Amino acid sequence: MSSDGTGGPRKGKVIVISGPSGTGKTSICNELLRRLPGAVWSVSATTRPPRGDETDGSAYEFISPQEFARREQAGDFLETAEYVGHRYGTPAGPVRRAVEGGRHVVMEIEVQGGLQIARRMPESVRIFVLPPDMESLKARLAGRRTESEEIMKRRLEKADGEIAFARDSGKYTYFVINDVLDDTVEEILDIIRKEMETE
Ligand code: 5GP
């Protein structure tokens, strides 16, 4: 394993992927995990119910609001946020262990959480994914068919605000447009390689 200049093993990178619901973030993350050697997925905890065929522990750890509050109080989370009526949080332990062990961690989180990660882990790489246009966002959300019209509408309404928030925060270094998945993944892999070189 290469050295970090202090004699210790080189740390892994925390890679934050954010963007409005329906931009294809999950597909991007899955591809990154497939193509980045040794990278691990950060399994978030959430109070929202499972969607479609999501199973506990793979996409998310599905927990009650009481359990979420207890773990938040205990300082278990690296960051937390509320999104369309539910709580989401990144468990700190697995992220710290992976990074210390030289593995990259891929996390898909919304912008409030991205800002908290920027503060606590300034060396993280923060990437915001944009849809090619709002029409394609609408089409992708509608195509999902695992949520009610009302939830879909609320997620869509949130998109503009999230984009503006990410831009104004100054905490997202990279904005990539996800038109063709393979090109987007290549672009992100280039960003990660560049970040590793400039350390
Ligand atoms: P969904 O319900 O569609 O899976 O996720 C809703 C939003 O919450 C998405 O923008 C997703 O990236 C974000 N999210 C998922 N897990 C976390 C987390 O642990 N922390 C934060 N801050 N956001 C999360």
mmCIF file with all atom_site columns, C-alpha atoms and ligand atoms in Angstrom:
data_model
loop_
_atom_site.group_PDB
_atom_site.id
_atom_site.type_symbol
_atom_site.label_atom_id
_atom_site.label_alt_id
_atom_site.label_comp_id
_atom_site.label_asym_id
_atom_site.label_entity_id
_atom_site.label_seq_id
_atom_site.pdbx_PDB_ins_code
_atom_site.Cartn_x
_atom_site.Cartn_y
_atom_site.Cartn_z
_atom_site.occupancy
_atom_site.B_iso_or_equiv
_atom_site.pdbx_formal_charge
_atom_site.auth_seq_id
_atom_site.auth_comp_id
_atom_site.auth_asym_id
_atom_site.auth_atom_id
_atom_site.pdbx_PDB_model_num
ATOM   1   C CA  . MET A 1 1   ? 0.000   0.000  0.000   1.00 0.00 ? 1   MET A CA  1
ATOM   2   C CA  . SER A 1 2   ? 1.352   3.463  -0.812  1.00 0.00 ? 2   SER A CA  1
ATOM   3   C CA  . SER A 1 3   ? 2.309   5.832  1.976   1.00 0.00 ? 3   SER A CA  1
ATOM   4   C CA  . ASP A 1 4   ? 0.610   9.099  2.916   1.00 0.00 ? 4   ASP A CA  1
ATOM   5   C CA  . GLY A 1 5   ? 3.987   10.757 3.504   1.00 0.00 ? 5   GLY A CA  1
ATOM   6   C CA  . THR A 1 6   ? 3.873   10.195 7.254   1.00 0.00 ? 6   THR A CA  1
ATOM   7   C CA  . GLY A 1 7   ? 4.673   6.512  7.078   1.00 0.00 ? 7   GLY A CA  1
ATOM   8   C CA  . GLY A 1 8   ? 1.048   5.410  7.526   1.00 0.00 ? 8   GLY A CA  1
ATOM   9   C CA  . PRO A 1 9   ? -1.072  3.705  4.882   1.00 0.00 ? 9   PRO A CA  1
ATOM   10  C CA  . ARG A 1 10  ? -2.721  6.041  2.415   1.00 0.00 ? 10  ARG A CA  1
ATOM   11  C CA  . LYS A 1 11  ? -6.248  6.897  3.532   1.00 0.00 ? 11  LYS A CA  1
ATOM   12  C CA  . GLY A 1 12  ? -9.274  6.288  1.335   1.00 0.00 ? 12  GLY A CA  1
ATOM   13  C CA  . LYS A 1 13  ? -11.424 9.132  0.033   1.00 0.00 ? 13  LYS A CA  1
ATOM   14  C CA  . VAL A 1 14  ? -14.968 9.932  1.042   1.00 0.00 ? 14  VAL A CA  1
ATOM   15  C CA  . ILE A 1 15  ? -16.888 10.531 -2.181  1.00 0.00 ? 15  ILE A CA  1
ATOM   16  C CA  . VAL A 1 16  ? -20.149 12.408 -1.704  1.00 0.00 ? 16  VAL A CA  1
ATOM   17  C CA  . ILE A 1 17  ? -22.705 12.155 -4.521  1.00 0.00 ? 17  ILE A CA  1
ATOM   18  C CA  . SER A 1 18  ? -25.660 14.547 -4.242  1.00 0.00 ? 18  SER A CA  1
ATOM   19  C CA  . GLY A 1 19  ? -28.348 15.750 -6.631  1.00 0.00 ? 19  GLY A CA  1
ATOM   20  C CA  . PRO A 1 20  ? -32.122 15.971 -6.982  1.00 0.00 ? 20  PRO A CA  1
ATOM   21  C CA  . SER A 1 21  ? -34.219 12.831 -6.767  1.00 0.00 ? 21  SER A CA  1
ATOM   22  C CA  . GLY A 1 22  ? -34.389 11.181 -10.195 1.00 0.00 ? 22  GLY A CA  1
ATOM   23  C CA  . THR A 1 23  ? -31.013 12.287 -11.587 1.00 0.00 ? 23  THR A CA  1
ATOM   24  C CA  . GLY A 1 24  ? -29.676 8.731  -11.635 1.00 0.00 ? 24  GLY A CA  1
ATOM   25  C CA  . LYS A 1 25  ? -27.421 9.039  -8.578  1.00 0.00 ? 25  LYS A CA  1
ATOM   26  C CA  . THR A 1 26  ? -27.982 5.444  -7.502  1.00 0.00 ? 26  THR A CA  1
ATOM   27  C CA  . SER A 1 27  ? -26.938 4.054  -10.900 1.00 0.00 ? 27  SER A CA  1
ATOM   28  C CA  . ILE A 1 28  ? -23.860 6.285  -10.806 1.00 0.00 ? 28  ILE A CA  1
ATOM   29  C CA  . CYS A 1 29  ? -22.943 5.064  -7.309  1.00 0.00 ? 29  CYS A CA  1
ATOM   30  C CA  . ASN A 1 30  ? -23.403 1.419  -8.314  1.00 0.00 ? 30  ASN A CA  1
ATOM   31  C CA  . GLU A 1 31  ? -21.073 1.904  -11.281 1.00 0.00 ? 31  GLU A CA  1
ATOM   32  C CA  . LEU A 1 32  ? -18.497 3.712  -9.147  1.00 0.00 ? 32  LEU A CA  1
ATOM   33  C CA  . LEU A 1 33  ? -18.521 0.827  -6.672  1.00 0.00 ? 33  LEU A CA  1
ATOM   34  C CA  . ARG A 1 34  ? -18.056 -1.636 -9.501  1.00 0.00 ? 34  ARG A CA  1
ATOM   35  C CA  . ARG A 1 35  ? -15.196 0.277  -11.070 1.00 0.00 ? 35  ARG A CA  1
ATOM   36  C CA  . LEU A 1 36  ? -13.285 1.689  -8.095  1.00 0.00 ? 36  LEU A CA  1
ATOM   37  C CA  . PRO A 1 37  ? -11.140 -1.089 -6.631  1.00 0.00 ? 37  PRO A CA  1
ATOM   38  C CA  . GLY A 1 38  ? -11.879 -1.676 -2.944  1.00 0.00 ? 38  GLY A CA  1
ATOM   39  C CA  . ALA A 1 39  ? -14.525 1.059  -2.683  1.00 0.00 ? 39  ALA A CA  1
ATOM   40  C CA  . VAL A 1 40  ? -17.351 0.542  -0.209  1.00 0.00 ? 40  VAL A CA  1
ATOM   41  C CA  . TRP A 1 41  ? -20.907 1.837  -0.035  1.00 0.00 ? 41  TRP A CA  1
ATOM   42  C CA  . SER A 1 42  ? -22.005 3.853  3.005   1.00 0.00 ? 42  SER A CA  1
ATOM   43  C CA  . VAL A 1 43  ? -25.276 2.293  4.167   1.00 0.00 ? 43  VAL A CA  1
ATOM   44  C CA  . SER A 1 44  ? -27.445 5.122  5.530   1.00 0.00 ? 44  SER A CA  1
ATOM   45  C CA  . ALA A 1 45  ? -30.062 4.789  8.210   1.00 0.00 ? 45  ALA A CA  1
ATOM   46  C CA  . THR A 1 46  ? -33.520 6.143  7.401   1.00 0.00 ? 46  THR A CA  1
ATOM   47  C CA  . THR A 1 47  ? -36.971 6.356  8.907   1.00 0.00 ? 47  THR A CA  1
ATOM   48  C CA  . ARG A 1 48  ? -38.690 6.148  5.515   1.00 0.00 ? 48  ARG A CA  1
ATOM   49  C CA  . PRO A 1 49  ? -40.363 2.853  4.594   1.00 0.00 ? 49  PRO A CA  1
ATOM   50  C CA  . PRO A 1 50  ? -38.653 0.560  2.055   1.00 0.00 ? 50  PRO A CA  1
ATOM   51  C CA  . ARG A 1 51  ? -39.510 1.260  -1.588  1.00 0.00 ? 51  ARG A CA  1
ATOM   52  C CA  . GLY A 1 52  ? -40.078 -1.494 -4.146  1.00 0.00 ? 52  GLY A CA  1
ATOM   53  C CA  . ASP A 1 53  ? -37.660 -4.344 -3.523  1.00 0.00 ? 53  ASP A CA  1
ATOM   54  C CA  . GLU A 1 54  ? -35.271 -2.503 -1.196  1.00 0.00 ? 54  GLU A CA  1
ATOM   55  C CA  . THR A 1 55  ? -34.153 -4.801 1.590   1.00 0.00 ? 55  THR A CA  1
ATOM   56  C CA  . ASP A 1 56  ? -32.859 -3.828 4.997   1.00 0.00 ? 56  ASP A CA  1
ATOM   57  C CA  . GLY A 1 57  ? -29.078 -3.400 5.173   1.00 0.00 ? 57  GLY A CA  1
ATOM   58  C CA  . SER A 1 58  ? -28.369 -3.200 1.436   1.00 0.00 ? 58  SER A CA  1
ATOM   59  C CA  . ALA A 1 59  ? -29.757 0.133  0.261   1.00 0.00 ? 59  ALA A CA  1
ATOM   60  C CA  . TYR A 1 60  ? -30.546 1.395  3.750   1.00 0.00 ? 60  TYR A CA  1
ATOM   61  C CA  . GLU A 1 61  ? -30.935 0.382  7.332   1.00 0.00 ? 61  GLU A CA  1
ATOM   62  C CA  . PHE A 1 62  ? -34.655 0.997  7.889   1.00 0.00 ? 62  PHE A CA  1
ATOM   63  C CA  . ILE A 1 63  ? -35.229 2.114  11.484  1.00 0.00 ? 63  ILE A CA  1
ATOM   64  C CA  . SER A 1 64  ? -37.974 3.716  13.559  1.00 0.00 ? 64  SER A CA  1
ATOM   65  C CA  . PRO A 1 65  ? -37.971 7.447  14.377  1.00 0.00 ? 65  PRO A CA  1
ATOM   66  C CA  . GLN A 1 66  ? -37.310 6.496  18.033  1.00 0.00 ? 66  GLN A CA  1
ATOM   67  C CA  . GLU A 1 67  ? -34.266 4.426  17.117  1.00 0.00 ? 67  GLU A CA  1
ATOM   68  C CA  . PHE A 1 68  ? -33.026 7.204  14.847  1.00 0.00 ? 68  PHE A CA  1
ATOM   69  C CA  . ALA A 1 69  ? -33.315 9.751  17.681  1.00 0.00 ? 69  ALA A CA  1
ATOM   70  C CA  . ARG A 1 70  ? -31.528 7.419  20.087  1.00 0.00 ? 70  ARG A CA  1
ATOM   71  C CA  . ARG A 1 71  ? -28.614 6.886  17.729  1.00 0.00 ? 71  ARG A CA  1
ATOM   72  C CA  . GLU A 1 72  ? -28.437 10.566 16.886  1.00 0.00 ? 72  GLU A CA  1
ATOM   73  C CA  . GLN A 1 73  ? -28.256 11.367 20.597  1.00 0.00 ? 73  GLN A CA  1
ATOM   74  C CA  . ALA A 1 74  ? -25.505 8.784  21.035  1.00 0.00 ? 74  ALA A CA  1
ATOM   75  C CA  . GLY A 1 75  ? -23.431 10.549 18.360  1.00 0.00 ? 75  GLY A CA  1
ATOM   76  C CA  . ASP A 1 76  ? -23.588 7.600  15.972  1.00 0.00 ? 76  ASP A CA  1
ATOM   77  C CA  . PHE A 1 77  ? -24.076 9.727  12.853  1.00 0.00 ? 77  PHE A CA  1
ATOM   78  C CA  . LEU A 1 78  ? -21.543 11.666 10.820  1.00 0.00 ? 78  LEU A CA  1
ATOM   79  C CA  . GLU A 1 79  ? -24.384 13.773 9.439   1.00 0.00 ? 79  GLU A CA  1
ATOM   80  C CA  . THR A 1 80  ? -28.182 13.772 9.460   1.00 0.00 ? 80  THR A CA  1
ATOM   81  C CA  . ALA A 1 81  ? -30.942 15.461 7.487   1.00 0.00 ? 81  ALA A CA  1
ATOM   82  C CA  . GLU A 1 82  ? -34.677 15.528 6.985   1.00 0.00 ? 82  GLU A CA  1
ATOM   83  C CA  . TYR A 1 83  ? -35.969 14.928 3.477   1.00 0.00 ? 83  TYR A CA  1
ATOM   84  C CA  . VAL A 1 84  ? -39.667 14.969 2.477   1.00 0.00 ? 84  VAL A CA  1
ATOM   85  C CA  . GLY A 1 85  ? -40.829 14.069 5.977   1.00 0.00 ? 85  GLY A CA  1
ATOM   86  C CA  . HIS A 1 86  ? -38.237 11.421 6.886   1.00 0.00 ? 86  HIS A CA  1
ATOM   87  C CA  . ARG A 1 87  ? -34.890 11.378 8.668   1.00 0.00 ? 87  ARG A CA  1
ATOM   88  C CA  . TYR A 1 88  ? -31.669 10.137 7.023   1.00 0.00 ? 88  TYR A CA  1
ATOM   89  C CA  . GLY A 1 89  ? -28.236 9.695  8.586   1.00 0.00 ? 89  GLY A CA  1
ATOM   90  C CA  . THR A 1 90  ? -24.761 8.342  7.788   1.00 0.00 ? 90  THR A CA  1
ATOM   91  C CA  . PRO A 1 91  ? -23.393 5.982  10.458  1.00 0.00 ? 91  PRO A CA  1
ATOM   92  C CA  . ALA A 1 92  ? -19.911 7.295  11.346  1.00 0.00 ? 92  ALA A CA  1
ATOM   93  C CA  . GLY A 1 93  ? -18.129 4.067  12.362  1.00 0.00 ? 93  GLY A CA  1
ATOM   94  C CA  . PRO A 1 94  ? -18.096 2.217  9.024   1.00 0.00 ? 94  PRO A CA  1
ATOM   95  C CA  . VAL A 1 95  ? -16.972 5.354  7.154   1.00 0.00 ? 95  VAL A CA  1
ATOM   96  C CA  . ARG A 1 96  ? -14.084 6.046  9.531   1.00 0.00 ? 96  ARG A CA  1
ATOM   97  C CA  . ARG A 1 97  ? -12.931 2.416  9.531   1.00 0.00 ? 97  ARG A CA  1
ATOM   98  C CA  . ALA A 1 98  ? -12.996 2.154  5.740   1.00 0.00 ? 98  ALA A CA  1
ATOM   99  C CA  . VAL A 1 99  ? -11.110 5.407  5.190   1.00 0.00 ? 99  VAL A CA  1
ATOM   100 C CA  . GLU A 1 100 ? -8.478  4.516  7.795   1.00 0.00 ? 100 GLU A CA  1
ATOM   101 C CA  . GLY A 1 101 ? -8.076  1.152  6.084   1.00 0.00 ? 101 GLY A CA  1
ATOM   102 C CA  . GLY A 1 102 ? -7.332  2.855  2.767   1.00 0.00 ? 102 GLY A CA  1
ATOM   103 C CA  . ARG A 1 103 ? -10.711 2.220  1.122   1.00 0.00 ? 103 ARG A CA  1
ATOM   104 C CA  . HIS A 1 104 ? -12.815 4.781  -0.708  1.00 0.00 ? 104 HIS A CA  1
ATOM   105 C CA  . VAL A 1 105 ? -16.340 5.307  0.625   1.00 0.00 ? 105 VAL A CA  1
ATOM   106 C CA  . VAL A 1 106 ? -19.150 6.235  -1.753  1.00 0.00 ? 106 VAL A CA  1
ATOM   107 C CA  . MET A 1 107 ? -22.141 7.970  -0.145  1.00 0.00 ? 107 MET A CA  1
ATOM   108 C CA  . GLU A 1 108 ? -25.313 9.234  -1.771  1.00 0.00 ? 108 GLU A CA  1
ATOM   109 C CA  . ILE A 1 109 ? -26.703 11.991 0.434   1.00 0.00 ? 109 ILE A CA  1
ATOM   110 C CA  . GLU A 1 110 ? -28.731 15.171 0.041   1.00 0.00 ? 110 GLU A CA  1
ATOM   111 C CA  . VAL A 1 111 ? -27.274 18.679 0.255   1.00 0.00 ? 111 VAL A CA  1
ATOM   112 C CA  . GLN A 1 112 ? -27.759 19.461 3.983   1.00 0.00 ? 112 GLN A CA  1
ATOM   113 C CA  . GLY A 1 113 ? -25.780 16.323 4.751   1.00 0.00 ? 113 GLY A CA  1
ATOM   114 C CA  . GLY A 1 114 ? -23.203 17.202 2.085   1.00 0.00 ? 114 GLY A CA  1
ATOM   115 C CA  . LEU A 1 115 ? -22.509 20.469 3.883   1.00 0.00 ? 115 LEU A CA  1
ATOM   116 C CA  . GLN A 1 116 ? -22.040 18.696 7.219   1.00 0.00 ? 116 GLN A CA  1
ATOM   117 C CA  . ILE A 1 117 ? -19.560 16.297 5.582   1.00 0.00 ? 117 ILE A CA  1
ATOM   118 C CA  . ALA A 1 118 ? -17.740 19.283 4.034   1.00 0.00 ? 118 ALA A CA  1
ATOM   119 C CA  . ARG A 1 119 ? -17.300 20.765 7.523   1.00 0.00 ? 119 ARG A CA  1
ATOM   120 C CA  . ARG A 1 120 ? -16.280 17.553 9.255   1.00 0.00 ? 120 ARG A CA  1
ATOM   121 C CA  . MET A 1 121 ? -14.261 16.039 6.434   1.00 0.00 ? 121 MET A CA  1
ATOM   122 C CA  . PRO A 1 122 ? -12.970 18.876 4.251   1.00 0.00 ? 122 PRO A CA  1
ATOM   123 C CA  . GLU A 1 123 ? -10.772 16.393 2.369   1.00 0.00 ? 123 GLU A CA  1
ATOM   124 C CA  . SER A 1 124 ? -13.886 14.614 1.012   1.00 0.00 ? 124 SER A CA  1
ATOM   125 C CA  . VAL A 1 125 ? -14.751 14.893 -2.695  1.00 0.00 ? 125 VAL A CA  1
ATOM   126 C CA  . ARG A 1 126 ? -18.200 16.416 -3.173  1.00 0.00 ? 126 ARG A CA  1
ATOM   127 C CA  . ILE A 1 127 ? -19.971 16.008 -6.493  1.00 0.00 ? 127 ILE A CA  1
ATOM   128 C CA  . PHE A 1 128 ? -23.417 17.313 -7.425  1.00 0.00 ? 128 PHE A CA  1
ATOM   129 C CA  . VAL A 1 129 ? -25.269 15.514 -10.221 1.00 0.00 ? 129 VAL A CA  1
ATOM   130 C CA  . LEU A 1 130 ? -27.573 17.563 -12.455 1.00 0.00 ? 130 LEU A CA  1
ATOM   131 C CA  . PRO A 1 131 ? -30.268 16.296 -14.827 1.00 0.00 ? 131 PRO A CA  1
ATOM   132 C CA  . PRO A 1 132 ? -29.822 17.263 -18.518 1.00 0.00 ? 132 PRO A CA  1
ATOM   133 C CA  . ASP A 1 133 ? -33.093 19.241 -18.115 1.00 0.00 ? 133 ASP A CA  1
ATOM   134 C CA  . MET A 1 134 ? -36.179 19.345 -15.867 1.00 0.00 ? 134 MET A CA  1
ATOM   135 C CA  . GLU A 1 135 ? -38.305 17.360 -18.337 1.00 0.00 ? 135 GLU A CA  1
ATOM   136 C CA  . SER A 1 136 ? -36.005 14.350 -18.128 1.00 0.00 ? 136 SER A CA  1
ATOM   137 C CA  . LEU A 1 137 ? -36.083 14.578 -14.335 1.00 0.00 ? 137 LEU A CA  1
ATOM   138 C CA  . LYS A 1 138 ? -39.869 14.470 -14.389 1.00 0.00 ? 138 LYS A CA  1
ATOM   139 C CA  . ALA A 1 139 ? -39.846 11.517 -16.786 1.00 0.00 ? 139 ALA A CA  1
ATOM   140 C CA  . ARG A 1 140 ? -37.409 9.531  -14.645 1.00 0.00 ? 140 ARG A CA  1
ATOM   141 C CA  . LEU A 1 141 ? -39.384 10.139 -11.464 1.00 0.00 ? 141 LEU A CA  1
ATOM   142 C CA  . ALA A 1 142 ? -42.647 9.188  -13.158 1.00 0.00 ? 142 ALA A CA  1
ATOM   143 C CA  . GLY A 1 143 ? -41.020 6.041  -14.558 1.00 0.00 ? 143 GLY A CA  1
ATOM   144 C CA  . ARG A 1 144 ? -40.144 4.868  -11.079 1.00 0.00 ? 144 ARG A CA  1
ATOM   145 C CA  . ARG A 1 145 ? -43.763 3.994  -10.185 1.00 0.00 ? 145 ARG A CA  1
ATOM   146 C CA  . THR A 1 146 ? -42.899 3.040  -6.628  1.00 0.00 ? 146 THR A CA  1
ATOM   147 C CA  . GLU A 1 147 ? -44.169 6.246  -5.043  1.00 0.00 ? 147 GLU A CA  1
ATOM   148 C CA  . SER A 1 148 ? -47.448 8.123  -4.846  1.00 0.00 ? 148 SER A CA  1
ATOM   149 C CA  . GLU A 1 149 ? -48.149 11.120 -7.118  1.00 0.00 ? 149 GLU A CA  1
ATOM   150 C CA  . GLU A 1 150 ? -48.020 13.363 -4.067  1.00 0.00 ? 150 GLU A CA  1
ATOM   151 C CA  . ILE A 1 151 ? -44.532 12.209 -2.965  1.00 0.00 ? 151 ILE A CA  1
ATOM   152 C CA  . MET A 1 152 ? -43.277 12.475 -6.542  1.00 0.00 ? 152 MET A CA  1
ATOM   153 C CA  . LYS A 1 153 ? -44.579 16.038 -6.765  1.00 0.00 ? 153 LYS A CA  1
ATOM   154 C CA  . ARG A 1 154 ? -42.863 16.997 -3.519  1.00 0.00 ? 154 ARG A CA  1
ATOM   155 C CA  . ARG A 1 155 ? -39.563 15.495 -4.676  1.00 0.00 ? 155 ARG A CA  1
ATOM   156 C CA  . LEU A 1 156 ? -39.785 17.364 -7.959  1.00 0.00 ? 156 LEU A CA  1
ATOM   157 C CA  . GLU A 1 157 ? -40.599 20.656 -6.227  1.00 0.00 ? 157 GLU A CA  1
ATOM   158 C CA  . LYS A 1 158 ? -37.522 20.179 -4.085  1.00 0.00 ? 158 LYS A CA  1
ATOM   159 C CA  . ALA A 1 159 ? -35.174 19.826 -7.064  1.00 0.00 ? 159 ALA A CA  1
ATOM   160 C CA  . ASP A 1 160 ? -34.810 23.543 -7.931  1.00 0.00 ? 160 ASP A CA  1
ATOM   161 C CA  . GLY A 1 161 ? -34.146 24.464 -4.320  1.00 0.00 ? 161 GLY A CA  1
ATOM   162 C CA  . GLU A 1 162 ? -31.526 21.742 -3.965  1.00 0.00 ? 162 GLU A CA  1
ATOM   163 C CA  . ILE A 1 163 ? -29.657 22.855 -7.079  1.00 0.00 ? 163 ILE A CA  1
ATOM   164 C CA  . ALA A 1 164 ? -29.606 26.488 -5.914  1.00 0.00 ? 164 ALA A CA  1
ATOM   165 C CA  . PHE A 1 165 ? -28.584 25.453 -2.407  1.00 0.00 ? 165 PHE A CA  1
ATOM   166 C CA  . ALA A 1 166 ? -25.688 23.350 -3.704  1.00 0.00 ? 166 ALA A CA  1
ATOM   167 C CA  . ARG A 1 167 ? -24.440 26.180 -5.937  1.00 0.00 ? 167 ARG A CA  1
ATOM   168 C CA  . ASP A 1 168 ? -24.757 28.884 -3.280  1.00 0.00 ? 168 ASP A CA  1
ATOM   169 C CA  . SER A 1 169 ? -23.125 26.800 -0.552  1.00 0.00 ? 169 SER A CA  1
ATOM   170 C CA  . GLY A 1 170 ? -19.807 26.716 -2.381  1.00 0.00 ? 170 GLY A CA  1
ATOM   171 C CA  . LYS A 1 171 ? -19.236 23.267 -0.840  1.00 0.00 ? 171 LYS A CA  1
ATOM   172 C CA  . TYR A 1 172 ? -19.682 21.255 -3.998  1.00 0.00 ? 172 TYR A CA  1
ATOM   173 C CA  . THR A 1 173 ? -16.503 21.416 -6.036  1.00 0.00 ? 173 THR A CA  1
ATOM   174 C CA  . TYR A 1 174 ? -17.882 19.509 -9.002  1.00 0.00 ? 174 TYR A CA  1
ATOM   175 C CA  . PHE A 1 175 ? -21.173 19.696 -10.909 1.00 0.00 ? 175 PHE A CA  1
ATOM   176 C CA  . VAL A 1 176 ? -21.699 16.977 -13.511 1.00 0.00 ? 176 VAL A CA  1
ATOM   177 C CA  . ILE A 1 177 ? -24.636 16.580 -15.907 1.00 0.00 ? 177 ILE A CA  1
ATOM   178 C CA  . ASN A 1 178 ? -25.880 13.006 -16.092 1.00 0.00 ? 178 ASN A CA  1
ATOM   179 C CA  . ASP A 1 179 ? -26.995 12.520 -19.661 1.00 0.00 ? 179 ASP A CA  1
ATOM   180 C CA  . VAL A 1 180 ? -25.251 9.291  -20.679 1.00 0.00 ? 180 VAL A CA  1
ATOM   181 C CA  . LEU A 1 181 ? -24.483 7.191  -17.598 1.00 0.00 ? 181 LEU A CA  1
ATOM   182 C CA  . ASP A 1 182 ? -21.197 5.773  -18.840 1.00 0.00 ? 182 ASP A CA  1
ATOM   183 C CA  . ASP A 1 183 ? -19.819 9.233  -19.704 1.00 0.00 ? 183 ASP A CA  1
ATOM   184 C CA  . THR A 1 184 ? -20.876 10.606 -16.320 1.00 0.00 ? 184 THR A CA  1
ATOM   185 C CA  . VAL A 1 185 ? -19.156 7.754  -14.492 1.00 0.00 ? 185 VAL A CA  1
ATOM   186 C CA  . GLU A 1 186 ? -15.977 8.309  -16.537 1.00 0.00 ? 186 GLU A CA  1
ATOM   187 C CA  . GLU A 1 187 ? -16.064 12.001 -15.664 1.00 0.00 ? 187 GLU A CA  1
ATOM   188 C CA  . ILE A 1 188 ? -16.406 11.219 -11.951 1.00 0.00 ? 188 ILE A CA  1
ATOM   189 C CA  . LEU A 1 189 ? -13.625 8.619  -12.057 1.00 0.00 ? 189 LEU A CA  1
ATOM   190 C CA  . ASP A 1 190 ? -11.376 11.277 -13.614 1.00 0.00 ? 190 ASP A CA  1
ATOM   191 C CA  . ILE A 1 191 ? -12.280 13.688 -10.811 1.00 0.00 ? 191 ILE A CA  1
ATOM   192 C CA  . ILE A 1 192 ? -11.379 11.094 -8.170  1.00 0.00 ? 192 ILE A CA  1
ATOM   193 C CA  . ARG A 1 193 ? -8.062  10.255 -9.873  1.00 0.00 ? 193 ARG A CA  1
ATOM   194 C CA  . LYS A 1 194 ? -7.216  13.943 -10.061 1.00 0.00 ? 194 LYS A CA  1
ATOM   195 C CA  . GLU A 1 195 ? -8.089  14.445 -6.381  1.00 0.00 ? 195 GLU A CA  1
ATOM   196 C CA  . MET A 1 196 ? -5.880  11.505 -5.403  1.00 0.00 ? 196 MET A CA  1
ATOM   197 C CA  . GLU A 1 197 ? -2.948  12.932 -7.382  1.00 0.00 ? 197 GLU A CA  1
ATOM   198 C CA  . THR A 1 198 ? -3.174  16.429 -5.911  1.00 0.00 ? 198 THR A CA  1
ATOM   199 C CA  . GLU A 1 199 ? -3.151  15.261 -2.295  1.00 0.00 ? 199 GLU A CA  1
HETATM 200 P P1  . 5GP B 2 .   ? -34.505 8.370  -1.152  1.00 0.00 ? 1   5GP B P1  1
HETATM 201 O O1  . 5GP B 2 .   ? -35.656 8.398  -0.202  1.00 0.00 ? 1   5GP B O1  1
HETATM 202 O O2  . 5GP B 2 .   ? -34.878 8.730  -2.560  1.00 0.00 ? 1   5GP B O2  1
HETATM 203 O O3  . 5GP B 2 .   ? -33.718 7.089  -1.077  1.00 0.00 ? 1   5GP B O3  1
HETATM 204 O O4  . 5GP B 2 .   ? -33.508 9.510  -0.664  1.00 0.00 ? 1   5GP B O4  1
HETATM 205 C C1  . 5GP B 2 .   ? -33.951 10.831 -0.531  1.00 0.00 ? 1   5GP B C1  1
HETATM 206 C C2  . 5GP B 2 .   ? -32.754 11.758 -0.443  1.00 0.00 ? 1   5GP B C2  1
HETATM 207 O O5  . 5GP B 2 .   ? -32.036 11.480 0.755   1.00 0.00 ? 1   5GP B O5  1
HETATM 208 C C3  . 5GP B 2 .   ? -31.773 11.557 -1.592  1.00 0.00 ? 1   5GP B C3  1
HETATM 209 O O6  . 5GP B 2 .   ? -31.344 12.840 -2.027  1.00 0.00 ? 1   5GP B O6  1
HETATM 210 C C4  . 5GP B 2 .   ? -30.643 10.780 -0.958  1.00 0.00 ? 1   5GP B C4  1
HETATM 211 O O7  . 5GP B 2 .   ? -29.415 11.064 -1.582  1.00 0.00 ? 1   5GP B O7  1
HETATM 212 C C5  . 5GP B 2 .   ? -30.671 11.346 0.451   1.00 0.00 ? 1   5GP B C5  1
HETATM 213 N N1  . 5GP B 2 .   ? -30.029 10.499 1.456   1.00 0.00 ? 1   5GP B N1  1
HETATM 214 C C6  . 5GP B 2 .   ? -29.951 9.145  1.512   1.00 0.00 ? 1   5GP B C6  1
HETATM 215 N N2  . 5GP B 2 .   ? -29.269 8.761  2.596   1.00 0.00 ? 1   5GP B N2  1
HETATM 216 C C7  . 5GP B 2 .   ? -28.881 9.893  3.229   1.00 0.00 ? 1   5GP B C7  1
HETATM 217 C C8  . 5GP B 2 .   ? -28.110 10.151 4.413   1.00 0.00 ? 1   5GP B C8  1
HETATM 218 O O8  . 5GP B 2 .   ? -27.619 9.285  5.112   1.00 0.00 ? 1   5GP B O8  1
HETATM 219 N N3  . 5GP B 2 .   ? -27.946 11.455 4.746   1.00 0.00 ? 1   5GP B N3  1
HETATM 220 C C9  . 5GP B 2 .   ? -28.448 12.485 4.009   1.00 0.00 ? 1   5GP B C9  1
HETATM 221 N N4  . 5GP B 2 .   ? -28.195 13.715 4.414   1.00 0.00 ? 1   5GP B N4  1
HETATM 222 N N5  . 5GP B 2 .   ? -29.165 12.258 2.910   1.00 0.00 ? 1   5GP B N5  1
HETATM 223 C C10 . 5GP B 2 .   ? -29.380 10.995 2.520   1.00 0.00 ? 1   5GP B C10 1
#
